[in-house]
Structures are given as structure tokens and as C-alpha cells.
Coordinates of C-alpha atoms in Angstrom, one line a residue:
M1 CA 20.5 9.1 122.0
T2 CA 21.2 5.6 124.6
H3 CA 18.7 3.1 123.1
R4 CA 18.0 -0.2 125.1
R5 CA 19.2 -4.4 124.1
G6 CA 17.0 -5.6 121.5
E7 CA 14.7 -2.7 120.2
K8 CA 15.6 -0.8 116.7
P9 CA 17.1 2.3 116.6
A10 CA 14.1 4.6 115.9
I11 CA 14.8 6.1 111.9
S12 CA 13.3 9.7 110.6
I13 CA 12.1 10.3 107.9
Q14 CA 14.6 12.4 106.2
E15 CA 17.0 9.9 107.0
H16 CA 14.7 6.9 105.6
M17 CA 14.7 8.6 102.1
A18 CA 18.6 9.7 101.6
I19 CA 19.9 5.9 102.1
D20 CA 16.8 4.7 99.1
V21 CA 18.1 7.8 96.7
S22 CA 21.3 7.5 97.4
P23 CA 23.2 6.2 94.5
G24 CA 26.2 4.6 95.0
P25 CA 29.7 5.3 93.5
I26 CA 30.1 7.4 90.7
Q27 CA 31.2 5.6 87.5
P28 CA 33.4 7.4 85.4
I29 CA 32.0 8.5 82.2
R30 CA 33.8 6.8 78.9
Q31 CA 35.3 9.0 76.5
I32 CA 34.9 8.3 72.8
S33 CA 38.7 7.1 72.9
D34 CA 37.7 3.7 74.6
Y35 CA 35.6 2.9 71.5
F36 CA 38.1 3.2 68.9
P37 CA 41.3 1.4 70.2
R38 CA 44.8 2.5 69.2
Y39 CA 48.0 0.4 68.0
P40 CA 51.7 1.1 67.2
R41 CA 52.7 0.9 63.8
G42 CA 54.0 -2.0 62.5
V43 CA 51.4 -4.4 65.2
P44 CA 48.6 -6.5 64.5
P45 CA 45.4 -5.5 66.5
Q46 CA 45.5 -9.7 67.3
A47 CA 48.4 -9.7 69.7
L48 CA 47.1 -6.6 71.7
V49 CA 43.8 -7.8 71.7
P50 CA 43.5 -8.9 75.7
A51 CA 42.3 -12.6 76.4
P52 CA 38.7 -13.0 77.4
A53 CA 38.1 -13.8 81.6
A54 CA 37.4 -17.1 82.2
T55 CA 33.3 -17.2 84.2
A56 CA 31.7 -19.9 85.4
A57 CA 28.8 -18.5 82.9
A58 CA 31.4 -18.4 79.4
P59 CA 33.5 -20.7 78.7
P60 CA 36.0 -19.3 76.3
Q61 CA 35.6 -19.3 72.6
V62 CA 37.2 -21.4 70.3
G63 CA 36.2 -22.1 67.0
H64 CA 35.7 -17.5 65.8
A65 CA 37.9 -14.7 66.4
R66 CA 36.2 -11.9 67.6
P67 CA 35.9 -8.7 65.4
L68 CA 37.3 -5.3 66.4
C69 CA 36.1 -1.9 66.8
S70 CA 32.8 -3.9 66.1
A71 CA 29.6 -2.3 67.3
A72 CA 28.8 -5.6 69.6
A73 CA 31.8 -5.5 71.1
A74 CA 31.6 -2.1 72.3
E75 CA 27.6 -2.9 73.4
S76 CA 29.5 -5.5 75.2
E77 CA 31.8 -3.2 76.8
E78 CA 29.5 -0.6 78.1
K79 CA 27.0 -3.0 79.7
P80 CA 28.8 -5.3 81.3
E81 CA 26.0 -7.8 82.0
R82 CA 26.0 -8.4 79.1
A83 CA 29.4 -9.8 77.7
G84 CA 29.6 -13.1 78.4
A85 CA 26.7 -13.8 76.8
A86 CA 28.1 -11.8 74.0
A87 CA 32.0 -14.1 74.5
G88 CA 29.9 -17.4 73.9
A89 CA 28.2 -17.0 70.6
S90 CA 29.3 -17.2 67.0
P91 CA 29.3 -13.5 65.0
S92 CA 26.1 -14.2 63.1
P93 CA 26.9 -14.1 58.9
R94 CA 26.1 -10.5 57.6
R95 CA 22.7 -10.5 55.8
D96 CA 23.7 -10.1 51.8
E97 CA 20.9 -7.6 49.7
E98 CA 18.1 -8.3 48.2
P99 CA 18.3 -8.5 44.4
D100 CA 17.4 -5.6 42.1
V101 CA 14.6 -6.9 40.0
E102 CA 14.4 -3.8 38.1
G103 CA 17.9 -4.1 37.3
D104 CA 19.6 -4.6 34.1
D105 CA 20.0 -9.3 34.4
S106 CA 16.1 -9.5 35.9
D107 CA 14.7 -9.7 32.7
D108 CA 16.6 -12.6 31.8
S109 CA 14.3 -14.5 33.9
T110 CA 11.0 -12.7 34.3
T111 CA 9.4 -11.7 31.1
L112 CA 8.3 -8.4 30.1
G113 CA 5.7 -9.2 27.9
T114 CA 3.3 -11.1 25.2
L115 CA 2.2 -9.0 22.1
D116 CA -0.5 -10.4 20.6
F117 CA -0.9 -9.1 17.3
S118 CA -1.7 -9.9 12.9
L119 CA -0.1 -8.5 9.7
L120 CA -2.0 -8.4 6.3
Y121 CA -0.8 -6.5 3.4
D122 CA -3.1 -5.5 0.9
Q123 CA -1.5 -4.7 -1.9
E124 CA -3.9 -3.8 -4.2
N125 CA -4.1 -1.0 -1.7
N126 CA -0.3 -0.9 -1.4
A127 CA -1.3 -0.9 2.4
L128 CA 0.1 -2.8 5.7
H129 CA -3.4 -3.3 8.4
C130 CA -1.7 -4.3 11.5
T131 CA -4.0 -4.7 14.5
I132 CA -3.0 -5.0 18.2
N133 CA -5.4 -6.9 20.3
K134 CA -3.8 -7.6 23.1
A135 CA -1.0 -7.9 25.9
K136 CA -0.4 -9.8 29.1
G137 CA 1.6 -9.9 31.4
L138 CA 3.5 -7.1 31.2
K139 CA 6.5 -5.3 33.6
P140 CA 5.4 -3.1 35.6
M141 CA 6.2 0.6 35.4
D142 CA 4.8 2.2 37.9
Y143 CA 5.2 2.7 41.6
N144 CA 1.4 1.1 41.8
G145 CA 2.3 -1.7 40.5
L146 CA 0.6 -0.8 37.3
S147 CA 1.8 0.4 34.0
D148 CA -0.6 2.4 31.4
P149 CA 0.2 0.7 28.1
Y150 CA 0.4 2.2 24.5
V151 CA 1.8 0.4 21.4
K152 CA 3.7 2.8 18.8
L153 CA 4.5 1.0 15.2
H154 CA 7.8 1.9 13.0
L155 CA 9.4 0.8 9.7
L156 CA 12.6 0.0 9.6
P157 CA 14.8 1.1 8.1
G158 CA 14.4 5.3 8.0
A159 CA 12.5 5.6 10.9
S160 CA 11.2 8.2 11.8
K161 CA 8.1 10.6 13.1
A162 CA 6.4 9.9 9.9
N163 CA 6.3 7.0 9.8
K164 CA 5.7 6.3 14.1
L165 CA 1.7 5.1 14.5
R166 CA 0.5 4.9 17.8
T167 CA -2.5 3.0 19.8
K168 CA -4.1 4.9 21.8
T169 CA -3.0 4.6 26.1
L170 CA -5.2 2.0 28.2
H171 CA -4.1 3.3 32.7
N172 CA -3.7 0.7 35.4
T173 CA -3.5 -2.6 33.5
L174 CA -0.5 -5.0 32.7
N175 CA -3.4 -7.2 30.7
P176 CA -4.8 -4.2 28.3
V177 CA -6.8 -5.6 25.5
W178 CA -6.1 -3.0 22.2
S179 CA -8.5 -4.5 19.1
E180 CA -7.2 -1.1 17.5
T181 CA -5.6 -1.3 13.3
L182 CA -3.2 0.5 12.7
T183 CA -2.3 1.3 8.3
Y184 CA 0.0 2.0 6.0
Y185 CA -0.5 3.6 3.3
G186 CA 1.7 3.5 0.3
I187 CA 3.9 0.4 1.0
T188 CA 5.4 -1.3 -2.1
D189 CA 6.0 -4.5 -3.6
E190 CA 9.5 -3.7 -3.1
D191 CA 9.1 -2.8 1.0
M192 CA 8.0 -5.0 1.4
V193 CA 11.1 -7.0 0.7
R194 CA 13.1 -4.5 2.5
K195 CA 11.5 -3.6 5.0
T196 CA 10.6 -4.7 9.1
L197 CA 8.2 -4.0 10.4
R198 CA 9.5 -2.5 14.8
I199 CA 6.6 -3.2 17.7
S200 CA 7.1 -1.5 21.1
V201 CA 5.0 -0.9 23.7
C202 CA 5.2 1.7 26.2
D203 CA 4.5 3.2 29.3
E204 CA 2.6 6.6 29.0
D205 CA 3.9 8.7 31.7
K206 CA 2.5 12.3 32.6
F207 CA 5.1 14.0 34.1
R208 CA 8.4 13.2 32.5
H209 CA 9.4 11.0 29.7
N210 CA 7.2 8.0 28.1
E211 CA 9.3 4.6 29.3
F212 CA 10.5 1.1 27.0
I213 CA 8.7 -2.3 28.8
G214 CA 10.0 -4.2 25.4
E215 CA 10.0 -4.6 21.4
T216 CA 9.2 -7.3 18.5
R217 CA 10.0 -7.3 14.7
I218 CA 8.6 -8.6 12.4
P219 CA 10.2 -8.9 8.2
L220 CA 7.6 -8.0 6.1
K221 CA 8.9 -10.5 3.5
K222 CA 7.8 -13.1 5.6
L223 CA 4.0 -12.1 4.8
K224 CA 2.6 -13.2 2.1
P225 CA 0.4 -10.4 -0.7
N226 CA -4.0 -10.9 1.0
Q227 CA -3.2 -13.4 4.2
L228 CA -4.0 -12.0 6.9
K229 CA -1.2 -13.4 9.7
N230 CA -1.9 -13.4 13.6
F231 CA 1.4 -13.4 15.8
N232 CA 1.8 -13.5 20.2
N233 CA 5.6 -12.9 20.0
C234 CA 7.2 -12.5 23.2
L235 CA 8.5 -8.4 23.8
E236 CA 12.0 -7.9 24.4
K237 CA 14.8 -5.7 24.9
Q238 CA 15.0 -3.2 23.1
L239 CA 17.4 -4.0 19.5
P240 CA 21.1 -2.6 19.8
V241 CA 19.6 -0.4 16.0
N242 CA 22.1 -0.8 13.5
K243 CA 24.2 2.5 12.0
T244 CA 24.6 1.5 8.3
E245 CA 20.7 1.4 8.1
E246 CA 20.3 4.8 9.8
K247 CA 22.8 6.4 7.9
S248 CA 20.7 5.8 5.0
L249 CA 18.0 8.5 3.7
E250 CA 15.1 9.1 6.9
E251 CA 11.8 8.7 5.4
R252 CA 9.7 12.6 4.8
G253 CA 6.0 10.3 4.2
R254 CA 5.0 8.8 0.9
I255 CA 3.4 10.2 -2.1
M256 CA 1.2 8.6 -5.1
I257 CA 2.2 9.6 -8.8
S258 CA 0.6 8.9 -12.1
L259 CA 2.4 9.1 -14.8
K260 CA 1.1 9.3 -19.2
Y261 CA 2.7 9.6 -21.9
N262 CA -0.5 10.7 -24.3
T263 CA 0.3 10.3 -28.0
Q264 CA -2.5 12.4 -29.7
K265 CA -1.0 15.3 -27.6
S266 CA 3.2 14.2 -27.5
C267 CA 2.7 15.0 -23.8
L268 CA 3.2 13.4 -20.4
V269 CA 1.2 14.1 -18.2
V270 CA 2.4 13.4 -14.6
G271 CA -0.7 13.0 -12.2
I272 CA -0.2 14.3 -8.4
I273 CA -2.5 12.1 -6.2
R274 CA -2.2 11.9 -2.7
C275 CA 0.3 12.0 0.0
A276 CA 0.4 10.1 3.4
H277 CA 2.4 9.7 6.7
L278 CA 4.0 13.5 5.8
A279 CA 6.1 14.6 8.6
A280 CA 5.0 17.2 10.8
M281 CA 6.6 20.8 10.5
D282 CA 4.7 22.9 12.5
A283 CA 4.1 22.9 15.9
N284 CA 0.7 22.1 16.3
G285 CA 2.4 18.6 14.6
F286 CA 0.2 19.5 10.9
S287 CA 1.8 20.5 7.5
D288 CA 0.8 23.1 4.9
P289 CA 1.5 20.6 2.7
Y290 CA 1.7 21.5 -1.6
V291 CA 3.4 19.9 -4.3
K292 CA 5.8 21.4 -6.9
T293 CA 7.3 18.9 -10.1
Y294 CA 10.2 20.0 -12.7
L295 CA 11.0 17.7 -15.9
K296 CA 15.0 18.1 -15.7
P297 CA 17.6 19.4 -17.6
D298 CA 15.0 21.8 -17.9
E299 CA 17.2 24.7 -19.8
N300 CA 14.3 27.4 -20.0
K301 CA 12.9 27.5 -16.6
K302 CA 9.2 26.4 -17.5
S303 CA 8.4 23.0 -16.2
K304 CA 8.1 24.1 -13.2
H305 CA 4.0 22.9 -11.5
K306 CA 2.2 23.4 -8.5
T307 CA -0.3 22.5 -6.5
A308 CA -3.1 23.8 -4.7
V309 CA -2.1 24.1 -0.8
K310 CA -3.7 21.8 1.9
K311 CA -4.3 23.4 5.7
K312 CA -3.3 21.1 8.1
T313 CA -3.2 18.2 7.7
L314 CA -0.7 15.6 6.5
N315 CA -2.9 13.0 4.5
P316 CA -4.0 14.9 1.9
E317 CA -5.3 14.4 -0.9
F318 CA -4.3 16.3 -4.1
N319 CA -5.9 14.5 -7.6
E320 CA -4.0 17.1 -9.5
E321 CA -2.4 16.6 -14.1
F322 CA -0.3 18.1 -15.2
C323 CA 1.0 18.7 -18.9
Y324 CA 5.0 18.4 -20.6
D325 CA 4.8 18.8 -24.6
I326 CA 7.9 16.9 -25.1
K327 CA 8.7 14.0 -27.6
Y328 CA 8.5 10.5 -26.9
A329 CA 12.6 9.9 -28.0
D330 CA 12.9 12.5 -25.1
L331 CA 11.3 11.3 -21.6
T332 CA 15.1 8.6 -22.4
K333 CA 16.6 11.8 -21.2
K334 CA 15.0 13.1 -19.0
T335 CA 14.6 13.5 -14.9
L336 CA 10.7 14.2 -12.5
E337 CA 11.3 15.5 -10.0
V338 CA 9.0 16.2 -7.4
T339 CA 9.6 17.9 -4.0
V340 CA 6.9 18.3 -1.1
W341 CA 7.1 21.6 0.7
D342 CA 4.8 22.9 3.8
Y343 CA 3.5 26.3 3.0
D344 CA 4.6 29.3 5.6
I345 CA 3.0 32.8 5.9
G346 CA 5.8 35.4 6.6
K347 CA 9.1 33.2 6.2
S348 CA 10.1 30.9 3.8
N349 CA 8.9 27.6 3.3
D350 CA 10.1 24.5 4.7
F351 CA 11.6 20.9 2.8
I352 CA 9.4 18.2 3.6
G353 CA 10.5 15.5 1.1
G354 CA 11.0 14.7 -2.8
V355 CA 11.4 11.9 -4.9
S356 CA 13.1 11.7 -8.5
L357 CA 11.9 9.4 -10.9
G358 CA 13.8 8.9 -14.1
I359 CA 16.4 6.9 -16.4
N360 CA 19.0 7.1 -13.4
A361 CA 17.2 6.2 -10.7
N362 CA 16.4 2.8 -9.0
G363 CA 14.6 0.7 -7.2
E364 CA 10.4 1.4 -8.0
R365 CA 11.7 4.5 -9.1
L366 CA 13.4 3.6 -12.2
K367 CA 10.8 1.0 -12.4
H368 CA 7.3 2.7 -13.3
W369 CA 9.2 5.7 -15.5
F370 CA 9.9 2.1 -17.3
D371 CA 6.5 0.8 -17.0
C372 CA 5.2 4.7 -18.4
L373 CA 7.5 4.6 -20.9
K374 CA 6.4 0.7 -22.1
N375 CA 3.1 1.0 -22.0
K376 CA 1.9 4.5 -24.3
D377 CA -1.7 6.1 -23.4
K378 CA -2.2 4.2 -20.1
K379 CA -1.8 6.1 -16.8
I380 CA 0.8 3.7 -14.3
E381 CA -0.2 5.0 -10.5
R382 CA 2.6 3.9 -8.0
W383 CA 3.3 5.4 -4.1
H384 CA 7.1 6.6 -3.4
T385 CA 8.9 6.7 -0.5
L386 CA 9.8 10.2 0.4
T387 CA 13.1 10.9 1.4
N388 CA 15.3 14.8 3.3
E389 CA 17.7 14.6 0.1
L390 CA 16.9 15.1 -3.3
P391 CA 19.9 15.7 -6.1
G392 CA 19.5 18.9 -7.8
S393 CA 19.0 21.9 -6.4
L394 CA 15.7 22.1 -3.6
N395 CA 15.1 26.2 -3.6
D396 CA 11.6 27.0 -3.6

């Protein structure tokens, strides 16, 4: 086909489309080994890196060595148009991860919260009243940034479920207000000297274990009888437990006993008045307690007395008295053993706790026995701590 000079050749639409969509020369497909070069053994990688070509847009880098096998290097090789900018800019330092505010060391810089409470020792009624007022700024324990806090109390040493008291749970708050009074009964002057009150704040969880937030401890010897003392303490991490204290006998509750030697009838009158904070032995969280007493040594095995069973309670009131015919002079050779049991139908009864009073006892138990001997015809009432061990046979 001939064309005149100055005329443009006519191009068909098919040829025009073919020219526009022509992909040009085919580039070779890069292999995975191109991104992970191998170097001969013993030769440092820096010795094999080719010097970057100098371009007008980007002068050679002087101050920093370019990292090998990095994502930035691979990307610059894959996209040549960005190679000049990558070579001219120094590599940015890697940012450190943010500190974990929930870590163990975070409590040194962040507070666990404060607890406002008051304590009163009622010496006449042998009661310790603990009023938990409020907490402020508690550490959040839940995913919503809040907590479901409650407070629990223990007496140390000898902490157990029997002497644990707790408040109600307040939900979704870091500043709970309880205004709740918890009372320990049967607290003696001896307890006030050697006991420590542990107050723990915890977060309640329905589907997993409750979480510890913080605690504070108050030695009871800091309290004066019949004087209210207020506290506003910062919560601390869980303090280590003294192993020697934990090896001591576990407390299983308290019992109030009265002793009186009747000179007219020549007998020892033992009164079982009440118990408090007994250990729960049944699955329902309660016990069916009753009390047995022995005056030992008992050659004829006739000194056993037993109270009535009180159903489903940890704070039973008995108000029962038993008489032991004995000469006054023989009391110095005797030991009164008092044991508390949980009554069960169809199986053996469970031992809850016991206490011994007599010449071989010590502390409040020895003092109670001596007071009875010194004050004839006078009823002497005392609270005593029940422990999980007792000298002598405990067969029911």
C-alpha cells in the first residue's frame, strides 16, 4: 500500500489496541534465594556486599552500615525506583515495647489503693469489732478497667477458714464503700498480745479464682482496750508468711467455758456456754456441733459428758453444766479435756477441735484453772481457742 508524502499512515483499530496493551519486554521472575544470599564460610558478609552505585539523586551513604537481609533491603531491590531514597536515609532505631503495667514491678510505681477502717477491742465481752469503711484508688483487675472488691480478715498465726471473716462484694468500682462491721468473738488478752490481724482486699471472679489486690496487717497489741482506733493504710503486696507460725496448731474456732468448784457438794462444775467461728465440716458450709468433756486421768472411764447437738451452725449456744465429784486437793492432779465434734448420720463423727485445761496447760488455759482453784464457789468464765490437736485419745 502506497502513501503520499505528508500523509499519516492509516492504522486499524486492532493494530492500535495491540500497540497500547503491549506489555513490553518480559522481566525474569525473582527467586526466593535472591532475598537470602549465601556467603562462603569464614568470609564476613560485609566483604561481599557490592558498593552502591552513585547516582545524582542519592550520594553514597557514609555514616551507617546498611543491614543485610532486612526487609528494607529486599524491598529496595524489588522496587528500584525507591532504592535511592532508601540508601540516602539512615535506618530508624527500633522502638522498645511499652512497659507492662500489670507486671510484678509495676506496684513500686503504681499504688494498689488505700483502705479506711477502724478497730475496737471490747475487753469486757472479749470481742474485736472491725469496721471496714471504704477503699480508694484500687488497682483495676478486670478487662473493663474496674474491679469487684471485697475484704476478708484473718487472725495470725493460726489462720484458717474458721477465723476468716469477709464483707459483701461491691461490683464494678475502684472506690468501694462498705460501711460494714465484722466481729471476732472470744478474743482474749493473750490474743491481743500475740495476734496480728491481716486485712486483704480481693477481686471476685465468677468463672475463675478470685484475685488478690493488696493487704495490710495490724498487730493487735497496738490497740488499747475499749478505745476505737481509725486507720487509713496503703495496701501492700502479699507479704510472705512466717513458716514457723504456719507450723503452729491450726485454729478451729473458739469456746467459752466456765469453771466453779462447789465446796458444799465437793464437785467441779464445768459449764459449756457457747462456741464461735467453728470450722465448717459439712458440704453445706456448716456443722452440727456438740461438745464432750473428760476429767483425766479417768481410771473408771465415767467422766465423759456430752451436750446436745446443735444443727447447722458455726456459732452454737449450749448453756449446759456438768458436775464432777472430786476432792479439792485432787484438782491439782487432773486435766479437763474439752472436745468439739460434728455429728454425722451413718458415718463417724468429725473432730472439729479441742482444748485442755489443767496444771500441765499454759497461757490462758493454765490461768483459768488456777483462778478456779483460788476462787472457790465463784464461776470463772473464759474464752479458749480450739486447735486441731489435743493430747490424749480423741476416739469418739
